[in-house]
């Protein structure tokens, strides 16, 4: 049997907090079995062919489901698959990783453990609370906050170190009163950090005698280190903290924008409005062309995927509409010879007018349905324009539930606006360029903001402003 199971800690929420080893495993796994604490956008790192199986716990049905998960792990390994069992935080911190490892061992299935950053520490860190601090706390104790036997409280209430409770939200009041009953001061500071390390993180501060509860998942931190938050708080000061921003590009295109939003403290909601369907076409003989003009990243990637040998390009001059298209071309070690200052199609045409000779032949890779201005205008300069239709865009299935907490939406193209559900035009619309902005206005968006520079960077700058 060559199959193997990796029990992988995915970290607490911020997807960049997975370890390098964990991410490498996720990227190469054939099967991914994941919990409810795992974010969808982490799964985007899996290979396209990977089978993704949700194994979240249903309330009240714990033991049965755990049995099923155990069996599934063994079954997939016996099919000679590389299985990544992805768990929130660390697999051995209240993650039932131990039970799964024991079951694999009993069934002679090879396994590895890839530790993760537990929410117990990371949640505190993102709230600006160090779990230990010289002169304040010499230890920290991670405790199951659910159904804790009385004798634990007797001991915990005497410990001077920091207490961190997991799975303890519904029991918060009881935990605080048990600790006070056994002698802990009612003035002891308490922090409750929910959805820690993600854009929805919220922190409530109080004392054992008055702290309020919050949504789950949350960690509860008890001890004087909580006071350090006043000076060390950092994550909640980020420019996009508290914002829920919808990203609408095709699924595999969203990583960069989502990462930027999350690195700046926002919650990025992936809601693809376009799906790229590559068409089965062959590249023509490229040596017969003088110009190759790209108008989208999709066109660039699909074109170069088909190109067998870079020398087939001959002496063709490569052009780009837009900064991101140009950047994408550079990945293939080709410097586009012209990128307009103003990243819209009209500007490209203007710039090319005195460069293209009437006898030049132009190849234009594109999508099936796109604005016709480029071919039309190019045809006015040279009659020898060939369109190479490489892909079709279709509307994916929507889960509108995802939009319920959103405040803003980013649009990178007019077609993304067109495909976005009409009834959500009360969101603030951030558009990559003026044509997209016009489409948003036409769709009834009241607040439409256009990036100063027509790129992701330009869009991010507008998001920071308001
Ligand atoms: N293995 C996980 C813990 C699983 S138990 C870890 O190491 O973090 C589930 C509990 O973890 C939740 O009840 C909550 O207390 C805590 N938790 C997990 N993710 C969290 C998050 N993003 N924010 C706050 N608490 C979290």
Tab-separated table of C-alpha atoms and ligand atoms in Angstrom:
chain	number	residue	atom	x	y	z
A	1	UNK	CA	0.000	0.000	0.000
A	2	UNK	CA	1.429	3.379	-0.966
A	3	UNK	CA	-1.378	5.487	0.487
A	4	UNK	CA	-0.663	7.646	3.488
A	5	UNK	CA	-2.606	9.973	5.757
A	6	UNK	CA	-1.288	13.343	6.897
A	7	UNK	CA	-2.981	14.855	9.927
A	8	UNK	CA	-2.431	18.504	9.103
A	9	UNK	CA	-2.959	21.518	11.327
A	10	UNK	CA	-4.354	24.304	9.137
A	11	UNK	CA	-3.849	27.072	11.699
A	12	UNK	CA	-6.515	29.170	13.332
A	13	UNK	CA	-8.242	31.038	10.473
A	14	UNK	CA	-5.908	33.439	8.686
A	15	UNK	CA	-4.982	31.068	5.885
A	16	UNK	CA	-1.403	32.273	5.796
A	17	UNK	CA	-0.893	30.782	9.245
A	18	UNK	CA	-0.668	27.231	7.882
A	19	UNK	CA	2.924	25.904	7.999
A	20	UNK	CA	5.027	25.567	4.842
A	21	UNK	CA	4.954	21.805	5.353
A	22	UNK	CA	1.190	21.783	5.765
A	23	UNK	CA	0.680	23.849	2.615
A	24	UNK	CA	3.010	21.630	0.579
A	25	UNK	CA	1.021	18.625	1.730
A	26	UNK	CA	-2.286	20.305	0.855
A	27	UNK	CA	-1.018	21.219	-2.614
A	28	UNK	CA	-0.016	17.667	-3.443
A	29	UNK	CA	-2.760	15.636	-1.723
A	30	UNK	CA	-5.168	13.477	-3.765
A	31	UNK	CA	-7.877	13.634	-1.123
A	32	UNK	CA	-8.571	16.416	1.367
A	33	UNK	CA	-10.844	15.710	4.308
A	34	UNK	CA	-11.549	18.942	6.140
A	35	UNK	CA	-13.432	20.329	9.134
A	36	UNK	CA	-15.903	23.160	9.501
A	37	UNK	CA	-13.189	25.514	10.823
A	38	UNK	CA	-11.303	25.334	7.512
A	39	UNK	CA	-11.743	28.303	5.211
A	40	UNK	CA	-12.761	27.720	1.614
A	41	UNK	CA	-9.978	29.844	0.254
A	42	UNK	CA	-7.377	27.591	1.846
A	43	UNK	CA	-8.815	24.732	-0.210
A	44	UNK	CA	-8.109	26.746	-3.366
A	45	UNK	CA	-4.489	25.661	-2.950
A	46	UNK	CA	-5.408	22.031	-3.580
A	47	UNK	CA	-4.726	20.637	-7.023
A	48	UNK	CA	-7.690	20.713	-9.406
A	49	UNK	CA	-8.034	16.946	-9.448
A	50	UNK	CA	-8.067	16.601	-5.628
A	51	UNK	CA	-11.185	15.158	-4.048
A	52	UNK	CA	-12.428	17.474	-1.285
A	53	UNK	CA	-14.601	15.942	1.412
A	54	UNK	CA	-16.276	17.994	4.137
A	55	UNK	CA	-16.215	16.201	7.465
A	56	UNK	CA	-17.608	18.835	9.795
A	57	UNK	CA	-19.168	17.738	13.000
A	58	UNK	CA	-22.928	17.736	13.259
A	59	UNK	CA	-24.086	18.683	16.757
A	60	UNK	CA	-25.200	15.722	18.829
A	61	UNK	CA	-23.816	13.223	16.348
A	62	UNK	CA	-20.184	13.290	17.325
A	63	UNK	CA	-19.131	9.720	17.873
A	64	UNK	CA	-20.908	8.244	14.851
A	65	UNK	CA	-19.408	10.815	12.542
A	66	UNK	CA	-15.911	10.367	13.990
A	67	UNK	CA	-16.202	6.640	13.231
A	68	UNK	CA	-17.134	7.504	9.647
A	69	UNK	CA	-14.183	9.853	9.315
A	70	UNK	CA	-11.822	7.225	10.691
A	71	UNK	CA	-13.077	4.665	8.219
A	72	UNK	CA	-12.873	7.131	5.355
A	73	UNK	CA	-9.231	7.885	6.159
A	74	UNK	CA	-8.366	4.201	6.055
A	75	UNK	CA	-10.408	3.577	2.917
A	76	UNK	CA	-8.784	6.406	0.954
A	77	UNK	CA	-5.283	5.394	2.072
A	78	UNK	CA	-6.009	1.829	0.940
A	79	UNK	CA	-6.891	3.244	-2.469
A	80	UNK	CA	-3.232	4.336	-2.500
A	81	UNK	CA	-4.137	8.004	-2.158
A	82	UNK	CA	-2.226	10.756	-0.431
A	83	UNK	CA	-4.763	11.944	2.112
A	84	UNK	CA	-4.572	15.324	3.862
A	85	UNK	CA	-6.767	15.370	6.942
A	86	UNK	CA	-7.018	19.108	7.485
A	87	UNK	CA	-7.956	20.349	10.935
A	88	UNK	CA	-8.348	23.813	12.405
A	89	UNK	CA	-5.452	24.987	14.610
A	90	UNK	CA	-3.319	22.065	15.733
A	91	UNK	CA	-4.548	18.498	15.186
A	92	UNK	CA	-3.673	17.421	18.734
A	93	UNK	CA	-5.195	20.384	20.571
A	94	UNK	CA	-8.802	19.330	21.103
A	95	UNK	CA	-8.791	18.194	17.509
A	96	UNK	CA	-9.302	14.441	17.967
A	97	UNK	CA	-6.075	13.982	16.016
A	98	UNK	CA	-4.910	11.444	18.580
A	99	UNK	CA	-7.977	9.274	18.041
A	100	UNK	CA	-7.486	9.319	14.298
A	101	UNK	CA	-3.787	8.475	14.612
A	102	UNK	CA	-4.608	5.527	16.898
A	103	UNK	CA	-7.188	4.217	14.449
A	104	UNK	CA	-4.734	4.497	11.549
A	105	UNK	CA	-2.106	2.682	13.592
A	106	UNK	CA	-4.549	-0.139	14.433
A	107	UNK	CA	-5.329	-0.470	10.749
A	108	UNK	CA	-1.692	-0.437	9.670
A	109	UNK	CA	-2.069	2.768	7.683
A	110	UNK	CA	1.027	4.928	7.525
A	111	UNK	CA	0.605	8.476	8.779
A	112	UNK	CA	2.409	11.702	9.588
A	113	UNK	CA	1.432	14.551	11.878
A	114	UNK	CA	1.963	18.110	10.670
A	115	UNK	CA	1.419	20.389	13.661
A	116	UNK	CA	-0.457	23.658	13.252
A	117	UNK	CA	-0.653	26.957	15.087
A	118	UNK	CA	-3.348	26.556	17.674
A	119	UNK	CA	-6.047	29.197	18.121
A	120	UNK	CA	-5.174	29.161	21.825
A	121	UNK	CA	-1.990	31.098	21.114
A	122	UNK	CA	-2.684	32.742	17.746
A	123	UNK	CA	-6.090	34.046	18.816
A	124	UNK	CA	-4.481	35.741	21.784
A	125	UNK	CA	-1.646	37.111	19.636
A	126	UNK	CA	-4.072	38.610	17.092
A	127	UNK	CA	-5.940	40.278	19.938
A	128	UNK	CA	-2.629	41.802	21.085
A	129	UNK	CA	-2.320	39.549	24.140
A	130	UNK	CA	0.922	37.627	24.795
A	131	UNK	CA	0.040	34.408	26.635
A	132	UNK	CA	3.189	34.756	28.751
A	133	UNK	CA	4.945	37.958	29.750
A	134	UNK	CA	7.945	38.496	31.979
A	135	UNK	CA	6.829	39.687	35.380
A	136	UNK	CA	3.142	39.068	34.659
A	137	UNK	CA	2.645	35.443	33.682
A	138	UNK	CA	5.111	32.559	33.772
A	139	UNK	CA	2.812	29.952	32.272
A	140	UNK	CA	-0.284	29.442	30.215
A	141	UNK	CA	-2.788	26.642	30.455
A	142	UNK	CA	-5.044	25.576	27.629
A	143	UNK	CA	-8.269	24.181	28.986
A	144	UNK	CA	-11.367	22.500	27.572
A	145	UNK	CA	-14.103	24.989	28.480
A	146	UNK	CA	-16.896	22.498	28.018
A	147	UNK	CA	-18.033	20.259	30.895
A	148	UNK	CA	-14.903	20.727	32.947
A	149	UNK	CA	-14.978	18.684	36.192
A	150	UNK	CA	-15.103	20.715	39.442
A	151	UNK	CA	-11.654	19.570	40.597
A	152	UNK	CA	-10.069	21.379	37.648
A	153	UNK	CA	-11.537	24.696	38.817
A	154	UNK	CA	-10.092	24.164	42.281
A	155	UNK	CA	-6.620	23.937	40.755
A	156	UNK	CA	-7.030	26.488	37.953
A	157	UNK	CA	-8.276	29.188	40.268
A	158	UNK	CA	-5.028	28.928	42.276
A	159	UNK	CA	-2.725	29.148	39.235
A	160	UNK	CA	-1.155	32.584	38.701
A	161	UNK	CA	-0.536	31.910	34.966
A	162	UNK	CA	-2.754	32.715	31.989
A	163	UNK	CA	-5.792	30.499	31.438
A	164	UNK	CA	-7.023	29.935	27.885
A	165	UNK	CA	-10.363	28.185	27.431
A	166	UNK	CA	-11.370	26.609	24.134
A	167	UNK	CA	-14.901	25.424	23.304
A	168	UNK	CA	-16.075	27.498	26.229
A	169	UNK	CA	-18.443	30.187	24.919
A	170	UNK	CA	-21.755	28.611	25.921
A	171	UNK	CA	-20.293	27.877	29.342
A	172	UNK	CA	-18.600	31.236	29.920
A	173	UNK	CA	-20.734	32.400	32.814
A	174	UNK	CA	-20.304	29.140	34.679
A	175	UNK	CA	-16.533	29.103	34.079
A	176	UNK	CA	-16.162	32.613	35.490
A	177	UNK	CA	-18.308	31.899	38.530
A	178	UNK	CA	-16.526	28.598	39.271
A	179	UNK	CA	-13.155	30.358	39.162
A	180	UNK	CA	-14.412	33.121	41.483
A	181	UNK	CA	-16.019	30.579	43.800
A	182	UNK	CA	-12.658	28.888	44.238
A	183	UNK	CA	-10.852	32.118	44.996
A	184	UNK	CA	-9.849	33.877	41.777
A	185	UNK	CA	-10.363	37.633	42.033
A	186	UNK	CA	-13.538	38.973	40.363
A	187	UNK	CA	-11.327	41.772	38.980
A	188	UNK	CA	-9.198	39.330	36.941
A	189	UNK	CA	-9.169	40.604	33.325
A	190	UNK	CA	-10.848	38.458	30.685
A	191	UNK	CA	-10.768	38.657	26.879
A	192	UNK	CA	-13.089	36.752	24.588
A	193	UNK	CA	-11.772	36.619	21.019
A	194	UNK	CA	-14.135	35.278	18.383
A	195	UNK	CA	-13.324	34.282	14.781
A	196	UNK	CA	-9.756	35.057	15.735
A	197	UNK	CA	-7.152	35.836	13.071
A	198	UNK	CA	-9.797	36.346	10.367
A	199	UNK	CA	-11.405	39.537	9.087
A	200	UNK	CA	-14.398	38.912	11.361
A	201	UNK	CA	-12.332	38.823	14.537
A	202	UNK	CA	-14.011	40.501	17.502
A	203	UNK	CA	-12.612	41.001	20.964
A	204	UNK	CA	-14.627	41.593	24.104
A	205	UNK	CA	-12.821	42.739	27.240
A	206	UNK	CA	-14.139	42.494	30.767
A	207	UNK	CA	-13.431	40.870	34.117
A	208	UNK	CA	-14.453	37.571	35.673
A	209	UNK	CA	-17.422	39.336	37.248
A	210	UNK	CA	-18.787	41.117	34.173
A	211	UNK	CA	-17.451	39.774	30.859
A	212	UNK	CA	-20.002	39.265	28.114
A	213	UNK	CA	-20.281	36.362	25.737
A	214	UNK	CA	-19.975	36.403	21.952
A	215	UNK	CA	-20.377	34.305	18.838
A	216	UNK	CA	-18.461	31.077	18.297
A	217	UNK	CA	-15.784	30.010	17.673
A	218	UNK	CA	-14.042	31.930	20.412
A	219	UNK	CA	-11.223	31.577	22.871
A	220	UNK	CA	-11.402	32.938	26.398
A	221	UNK	CA	-8.229	34.375	27.898
A	222	UNK	CA	-8.113	34.967	31.642
A	223	UNK	CA	-5.264	36.738	33.437
A	224	UNK	CA	-3.392	40.008	33.798
A	225	UNK	CA	-1.736	39.645	30.375
A	226	UNK	CA	-5.102	40.765	28.932
A	227	UNK	CA	-4.235	44.317	30.057
A	228	UNK	CA	-1.314	44.380	27.603
A	229	UNK	CA	-3.807	44.523	24.736
A	230	UNK	CA	-4.239	48.217	25.372
A	231	UNK	CA	-0.687	48.784	24.087
A	232	UNK	CA	-0.130	45.751	21.845
A	233	UNK	CA	-3.435	45.620	19.955
A	234	UNK	CA	-2.533	45.584	16.249
A	235	UNK	CA	-4.719	43.407	14.051
A	236	UNK	CA	-7.909	45.306	14.745
A	237	UNK	CA	-6.138	48.562	13.775
A	238	UNK	CA	-5.623	47.426	10.182
A	239	UNK	CA	-7.238	49.559	7.469
A	240	UNK	CA	-9.804	46.987	6.304
A	241	UNK	CA	-10.609	45.551	9.736
A	242	UNK	CA	-14.326	44.906	10.107
A	243	UNK	CA	-14.973	45.066	6.364
A	244	UNK	CA	-16.595	42.234	4.421
A	245	UNK	CA	-15.501	42.560	0.831
A	246	UNK	CA	-16.830	40.419	-1.988
A	247	UNK	CA	-14.425	39.377	-4.711
A	248	UNK	CA	-16.042	38.446	-7.994
A	249	UNK	CA	-13.427	37.220	-10.416
A	250	UNK	CA	-13.168	33.673	-11.722
A	251	UNK	CA	-12.260	31.291	-8.906
A	252	UNK	CA	-8.615	30.642	-9.724
A	253	UNK	CA	-8.032	34.384	-10.230
A	254	UNK	CA	-8.962	35.485	-6.741
A	255	UNK	CA	-5.923	34.573	-4.707
A	256	UNK	CA	-4.026	37.847	-5.041
A	257	UNK	CA	-6.893	40.220	-4.295
A	258	UNK	CA	-8.214	38.056	-1.471
A	259	UNK	CA	-4.763	37.814	0.052
A	260	UNK	CA	-4.322	41.595	-0.079
A	261	UNK	CA	-7.724	42.160	1.549
A	262	UNK	CA	-6.975	39.669	4.312
A	263	UNK	CA	-3.460	40.930	4.910
A	264	UNK	CA	-5.046	44.311	5.546
A	265	UNK	CA	-7.455	42.957	8.121
A	266	UNK	CA	-10.571	42.570	5.954
A	267	UNK	CA	-12.726	39.537	5.364
A	268	UNK	CA	-12.601	38.512	1.710
A	269	UNK	CA	-15.717	36.748	0.481
A	270	UNK	CA	-15.088	34.737	-2.657
A	271	UNK	CA	-18.061	34.942	-4.989
A	272	UNK	CA	-16.984	34.121	-8.529
A	273	UNK	CA	-19.292	35.531	-11.208
A	274	UNK	CA	-17.349	34.162	-14.116
A	275	UNK	CA	-16.122	30.717	-14.944
A	276	UNK	CA	-13.571	30.297	-17.698
A	277	UNK	CA	-14.212	27.423	-20.082
A	278	UNK	CA	-11.201	26.895	-22.351
A	279	UNK	CA	-12.092	25.982	-25.929
A	280	UNK	CA	-10.408	23.250	-27.874
A	281	UNK	CA	-8.539	25.342	-30.448
A	282	UNK	CA	-5.092	25.046	-31.979
A	283	UNK	CA	-2.646	27.919	-32.283
A	284	UNK	CA	-2.091	29.083	-35.847
A	285	UNK	CA	1.385	29.448	-37.334
A	286	UNK	CA	2.570	32.428	-35.321
A	287	UNK	CA	5.451	33.345	-37.569
A	288	UNK	CA	3.020	34.836	-40.072
A	289	UNK	CA	2.039	37.556	-37.569
A	290	UNK	CA	3.659	40.882	-36.745
A	291	UNK	CA	1.596	41.581	-33.620
A	292	UNK	CA	0.132	39.517	-30.815
A	293	UNK	CA	-2.254	41.576	-28.686
A	294	UNK	CA	-3.526	40.308	-25.345
A	295	UNK	CA	-6.483	41.880	-23.614
A	296	UNK	CA	-6.809	39.624	-20.544
A	297	UNK	CA	-4.844	37.379	-18.192
A	298	UNK	CA	-7.027	34.445	-19.214
A	299	UNK	CA	-6.013	34.972	-22.826
A	300	UNK	CA	-2.321	35.086	-21.861
A	301	UNK	CA	-2.429	31.932	-19.743
A	302	UNK	CA	-4.461	29.863	-22.159
A	303	UNK	CA	-2.314	30.994	-25.069
A	304	UNK	CA	0.965	30.124	-23.383
A	305	UNK	CA	-0.409	26.783	-22.150
A	306	UNK	CA	-0.880	25.875	-25.782
A	307	UNK	CA	2.472	27.187	-26.966
A	308	UNK	CA	4.848	24.220	-27.330
A	309	UNK	CA	8.086	26.050	-28.010
A	310	UNK	CA	8.727	29.696	-27.257
A	311	UNK	CA	10.675	29.998	-30.547
A	312	UNK	CA	7.398	29.440	-32.386
A	313	UNK	CA	6.650	33.055	-31.570
A	314	UNK	CA	9.257	34.196	-34.079
A	315	UNK	CA	9.551	37.958	-34.168
A	316	UNK	CA	5.992	38.752	-33.240
A	317	UNK	CA	5.606	41.895	-31.130
A	318	UNK	CA	3.632	41.214	-27.967
A	319	UNK	CA	1.192	43.817	-26.585
A	320	UNK	CA	-0.957	44.016	-23.461
A	321	UNK	CA	-4.072	45.889	-22.440
A	322	UNK	CA	-3.686	46.623	-18.745
A	323	UNK	CA	-1.048	46.317	-16.121
A	324	UNK	CA	-2.066	42.884	-14.867
A	325	UNK	CA	-2.124	41.470	-18.401
A	326	UNK	CA	1.370	42.883	-18.931
A	327	UNK	CA	2.579	41.400	-15.627
A	328	UNK	CA	1.188	38.026	-16.640
A	329	UNK	CA	3.023	38.149	-19.989
A	330	UNK	CA	6.282	38.902	-18.159
A	331	UNK	CA	5.909	35.609	-16.253
A	332	UNK	CA	6.650	33.911	-19.574
A	333	UNK	CA	9.870	35.933	-19.910
A	334	UNK	CA	8.462	38.156	-22.592
A	335	UNK	CA	8.503	41.899	-22.178
A	336	UNK	CA	5.395	43.395	-23.743
A	337	UNK	CA	6.650	46.168	-25.972
A	338	UNK	CA	3.745	48.432	-25.291
A	339	UNK	CA	1.443	48.962	-22.326
A	340	UNK	CA	-0.795	51.988	-22.374
A	341	UNK	CA	-0.544	54.555	-19.563
A	342	UNK	CA	-4.251	54.424	-19.242
A	343	UNK	CA	-5.198	50.769	-19.005
A	344	UNK	CA	-8.242	50.691	-21.211
A	345	UNK	CA	-8.669	49.364	-24.682
A	346	UNK	CA	-9.112	52.810	-26.257
A	347	UNK	CA	-5.713	53.863	-24.955
A	348	UNK	CA	-4.076	50.817	-26.442
A	349	UNK	CA	-5.533	51.589	-29.837
A	350	UNK	CA	-4.351	55.198	-29.635
A	351	UNK	CA	-0.860	54.091	-28.708
A	352	UNK	CA	-0.683	51.549	-31.486
A	353	UNK	CA	-2.043	53.745	-34.239
A	354	UNK	CA	1.338	55.126	-35.248
A	355	UNK	CA	3.199	51.829	-34.668
A	356	UNK	CA	1.149	49.399	-36.722
A	357	UNK	CA	1.560	49.549	-40.468
A	358	UNK	CA	-1.445	48.910	-42.706
A	359	UNK	CA	0.162	45.754	-44.054
A	360	UNK	CA	0.868	44.263	-40.586
A	361	UNK	CA	-0.862	41.065	-39.541
A	362	UNK	CA	-2.348	40.973	-36.052
A	363	UNK	CA	-3.387	38.023	-33.902
A	364	UNK	CA	-5.852	38.773	-31.127
A	365	UNK	CA	-6.437	35.995	-28.554
A	366	UNK	CA	-9.749	36.644	-26.785
A	367	UNK	CA	-12.915	35.383	-25.171
A	368	UNK	CA	-15.970	34.399	-27.149
A	369	UNK	CA	-18.065	37.400	-26.076
A	370	UNK	CA	-16.035	40.573	-25.483
A	371	UNK	CA	-16.299	44.248	-26.279
A	372	UNK	CA	-15.771	44.531	-29.980
A	373	UNK	CA	-13.923	47.860	-29.901
A	374	UNK	CA	-10.425	46.376	-30.102
A	375	UNK	CA	-10.890	44.252	-33.228
A	376	UNK	CA	-13.030	46.948	-34.845
A	377	UNK	CA	-10.528	49.709	-34.208
A	378	UNK	CA	-7.563	47.540	-35.112
A	379	UNK	CA	-9.270	46.657	-38.361
A	380	UNK	CA	-9.371	50.372	-39.165
A	381	UNK	CA	-5.567	50.463	-38.842
A	382	UNK	CA	-4.841	47.133	-40.511
A	383	UNK	CA	-7.300	44.957	-42.358
A	384	UNK	CA	-5.389	41.846	-41.370
A	385	UNK	CA	-6.669	41.093	-37.873
A	386	UNK	CA	-7.336	37.470	-36.901
A	387	UNK	CA	-9.300	36.747	-33.753
A	388	UNK	CA	-8.270	33.646	-31.835
A	389	UNK	CA	-11.177	32.661	-29.597
A	390	UNK	CA	-9.548	30.741	-26.752
A	391	UNK	CA	-12.284	30.562	-24.111
A	392	UNK	CA	-15.858	31.124	-23.213
A	393	UNK	CA	-17.055	32.693	-19.974
A	394	UNK	CA	-20.084	31.242	-18.193
A	395	UNK	CA	-21.966	32.179	-15.025
A	396	UNK	CA	-21.216	29.782	-12.156
A	397	UNK	CA	-23.825	28.595	-9.657
A	398	UNK	CA	-24.323	31.086	-6.842
A	399	UNK	CA	-24.577	30.705	-3.112
A	400	UNK	CA	-26.149	34.066	-2.218
A	401	UNK	CA	-25.884	33.244	1.497
A	402	UNK	CA	-22.246	34.255	1.178
A	403	UNK	CA	-23.286	37.849	0.540
A	404	UNK	CA	-25.365	38.386	3.655
A	405	UNK	CA	-22.708	40.209	5.742
A	406	UNK	CA	-21.009	41.959	2.833
A	407	UNK	CA	-20.507	45.744	2.712
A	408	UNK	CA	-18.561	46.070	-0.547
A	409	UNK	CA	-17.935	44.303	-3.822
A	410	UNK	CA	-14.955	44.464	-6.201
A	411	UNK	CA	-15.508	44.280	-9.933
A	412	UNK	CA	-12.673	43.689	-12.368
A	413	UNK	CA	-14.738	43.680	-15.564
A	414	UNK	CA	-18.146	44.771	-16.899
A	415	UNK	CA	-19.135	41.125	-17.339
A	416	UNK	CA	-18.578	40.509	-13.622
A	417	UNK	CA	-21.084	43.318	-12.927
A	418	UNK	CA	-23.526	41.911	-15.451
A	419	UNK	CA	-23.395	38.455	-13.868
A	420	UNK	CA	-23.656	39.667	-10.261
A	421	UNK	CA	-27.090	39.131	-8.643
A	422	UNK	CA	-29.094	42.318	-9.325
A	423	UNK	CA	-30.727	42.595	-5.904
A	424	UNK	CA	-27.355	43.157	-4.208
A	425	UNK	CA	-26.698	46.539	-5.802
A	426	UNK	CA	-26.875	48.250	-2.404
A	427	UNK	CA	-23.254	47.220	-1.794
A	428	UNK	CA	-20.434	49.695	-2.342
A	429	UNK	CA	-18.949	48.872	-5.747
A	430	UNK	CA	-15.181	49.182	-6.258
A	431	UNK	CA	-14.335	48.991	-9.943
A	432	UNK	CA	-11.016	48.411	-11.673
A	433	UNK	CA	-11.657	50.989	-14.419
A	434	UNK	CA	-14.166	53.449	-15.872
A	435	UNK	CA	-15.881	50.979	-18.207
A	436	UNK	CA	-16.539	48.617	-15.345
A	437	UNK	CA	-17.754	51.576	-13.251
A	438	UNK	CA	-20.237	52.549	-15.942
A	439	UNK	CA	-21.535	49.007	-16.004
A	440	UNK	CA	-21.978	49.166	-12.216
A	441	UNK	CA	-23.871	52.452	-12.425
A	442	UNK	CA	-26.120	51.019	-15.104
A	443	UNK	CA	-26.771	48.003	-12.879
A	444	UNK	CA	-28.108	50.407	-10.241
A	445	UNK	CA	-25.162	50.571	-7.824
A	446	UNK	CA	-25.418	53.905	-5.994
A	447	UNK	CA	-21.923	54.078	-4.584
A	448	UNK	CA	-19.430	53.361	-7.349
A	449	UNK	CA	-15.726	53.949	-6.782
A	450	UNK	CA	-13.192	53.704	-9.608
A	451	UNK	CA	-9.561	52.747	-8.984
A	452	UNK	CA	-7.184	55.657	-9.647
A	453	UNK	CA	-4.711	53.273	-11.221
A	454	UNK	CA	-6.512	50.508	-13.101
A	455	UNK	CA	-4.915	47.620	-11.211
A	456	UNK	CA	-5.339	45.623	-7.999
A	457	UNK	CA	-3.007	48.105	-6.306
A	458	UNK	CA	-5.225	50.972	-7.420
A	459	UNK	CA	-8.304	49.146	-6.219
A	460	UNK	CA	-6.741	48.474	-2.816
A	461	UNK	CA	-5.905	52.156	-2.405
A	462	UNK	CA	-9.566	53.041	-2.875
A	463	UNK	CA	-10.591	50.359	-0.391
A	464	UNK	CA	-8.310	51.891	2.237
A	465	UNK	CA	-9.782	55.349	1.669
A	466	UNK	CA	-13.365	54.484	2.498
B	1	LIG	N1	-7.497	22.238	17.149
B	1	LIG	C1	-8.055	23.549	17.352
B	1	LIG	C2	-9.130	23.565	18.409
B	1	LIG	C3	-10.331	22.763	18.059
B	1	LIG	S1	-11.580	22.832	19.256
B	1	LIG	C4	-6.921	24.527	17.664
B	1	LIG	O1	-5.795	24.100	17.926
B	1	LIG	O2	-7.153	25.728	17.610
B	1	LIG	C5	-12.569	24.147	18.703
B	1	LIG	C6	-12.355	25.389	19.536
B	1	LIG	O3	-11.185	26.046	19.108
B	1	LIG	C7	-13.452	26.412	19.412
B	1	LIG	O4	-14.528	26.121	20.259
B	1	LIG	C8	-12.726	27.661	19.830
B	1	LIG	O5	-12.612	27.741	21.222
B	1	LIG	C9	-11.336	27.444	19.285
B	1	LIG	N2	-11.117	28.075	17.979
B	1	LIG	C10	-10.767	27.499	16.833
B	1	LIG	N3	-10.609	28.397	15.860
B	1	LIG	C11	-10.875	29.596	16.406
B	1	LIG	C12	-10.878	30.930	15.931
B	1	LIG	N4	-10.570	31.227	14.668
B	1	LIG	N5	-11.195	31.916	16.776
B	1	LIG	C13	-11.480	31.667	18.049
B	1	LIG	N6	-11.506	30.429	18.572
B	1	LIG	C14	-11.194	29.403	17.760
